[in-house]
Short mmCIF file of C-alpha atoms in Angstrom, two decimals:
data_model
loop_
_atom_site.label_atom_id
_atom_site.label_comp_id
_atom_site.label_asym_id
_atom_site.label_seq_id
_atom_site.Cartn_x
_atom_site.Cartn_y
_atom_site.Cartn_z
CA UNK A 189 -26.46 -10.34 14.59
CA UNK A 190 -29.03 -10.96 17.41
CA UNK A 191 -27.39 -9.08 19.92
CA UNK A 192 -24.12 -10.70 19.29
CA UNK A 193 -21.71 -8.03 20.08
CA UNK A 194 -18.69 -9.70 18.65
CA UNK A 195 -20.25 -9.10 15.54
CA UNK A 196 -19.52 -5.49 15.97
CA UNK A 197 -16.67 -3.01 16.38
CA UNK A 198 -16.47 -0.99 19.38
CA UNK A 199 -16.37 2.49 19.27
CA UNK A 200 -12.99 2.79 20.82
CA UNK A 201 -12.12 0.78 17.69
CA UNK A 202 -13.46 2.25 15.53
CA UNK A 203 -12.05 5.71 17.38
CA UNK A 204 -8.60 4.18 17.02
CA UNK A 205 -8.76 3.17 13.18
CA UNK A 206 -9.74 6.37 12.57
CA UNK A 207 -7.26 8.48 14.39
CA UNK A 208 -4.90 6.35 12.93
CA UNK A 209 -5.97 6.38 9.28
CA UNK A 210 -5.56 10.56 9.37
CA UNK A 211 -1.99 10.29 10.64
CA UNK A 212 -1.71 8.61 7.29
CA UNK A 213 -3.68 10.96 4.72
CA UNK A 214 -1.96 13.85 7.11
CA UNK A 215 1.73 12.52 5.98
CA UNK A 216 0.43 11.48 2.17
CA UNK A 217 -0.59 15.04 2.42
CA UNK A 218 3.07 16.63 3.53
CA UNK A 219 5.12 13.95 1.10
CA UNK A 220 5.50 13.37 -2.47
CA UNK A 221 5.73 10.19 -4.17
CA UNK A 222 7.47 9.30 -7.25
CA UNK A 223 5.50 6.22 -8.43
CA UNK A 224 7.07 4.53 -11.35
CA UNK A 225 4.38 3.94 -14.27
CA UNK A 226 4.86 1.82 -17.36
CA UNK A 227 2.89 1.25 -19.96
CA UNK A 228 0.37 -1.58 -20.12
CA UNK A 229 1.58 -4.84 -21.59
CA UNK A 230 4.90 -4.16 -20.68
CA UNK A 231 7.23 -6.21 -17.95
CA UNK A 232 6.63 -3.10 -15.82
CA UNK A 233 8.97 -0.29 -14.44
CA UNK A 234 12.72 -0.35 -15.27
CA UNK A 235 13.30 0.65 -11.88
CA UNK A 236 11.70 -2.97 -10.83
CA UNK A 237 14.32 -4.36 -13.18
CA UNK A 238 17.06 -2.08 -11.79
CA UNK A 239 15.87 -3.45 -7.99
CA UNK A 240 16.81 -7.20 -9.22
CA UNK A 241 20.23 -6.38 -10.77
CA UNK A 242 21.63 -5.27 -7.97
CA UNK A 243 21.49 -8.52 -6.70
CA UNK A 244 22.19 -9.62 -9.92
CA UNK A 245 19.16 -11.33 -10.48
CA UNK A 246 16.31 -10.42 -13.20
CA UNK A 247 12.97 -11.30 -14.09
CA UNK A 248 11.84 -14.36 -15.31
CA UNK A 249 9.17 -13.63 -18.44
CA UNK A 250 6.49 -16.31 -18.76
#
């Protein structure tokens, strides 16, 4: 460290992070998410599976 400023973040910076991180809790805040859960030790969400199809393409299971 020794005075090495480049080893640091400016306060601007860290300003800017910051004022950017709250714009995203603020819209997490106004929007709801539908995550798709699946059970452990499964292949995971159909709706990954449905994704693939379209293209029709699938999964490969290893």
């Amino acid at each position: 460290l020794r005075g090495d400023a480049t080893l640091f973040s400016r306060w601007d910076e860290v300003e800017a992070s910051w004022i950017f991180a709250d714009k995203i809790i603020e819209y997490r805040g106004q929007k709801r998410f539908d995550y798709p859960n699946y059970d452990a030790g499964t292949m995971g969400p159909v709706r990954a599976f449905e994704l693939l199809a379209m293209d029709g393409r699938k999964w490969w299971e290893v």
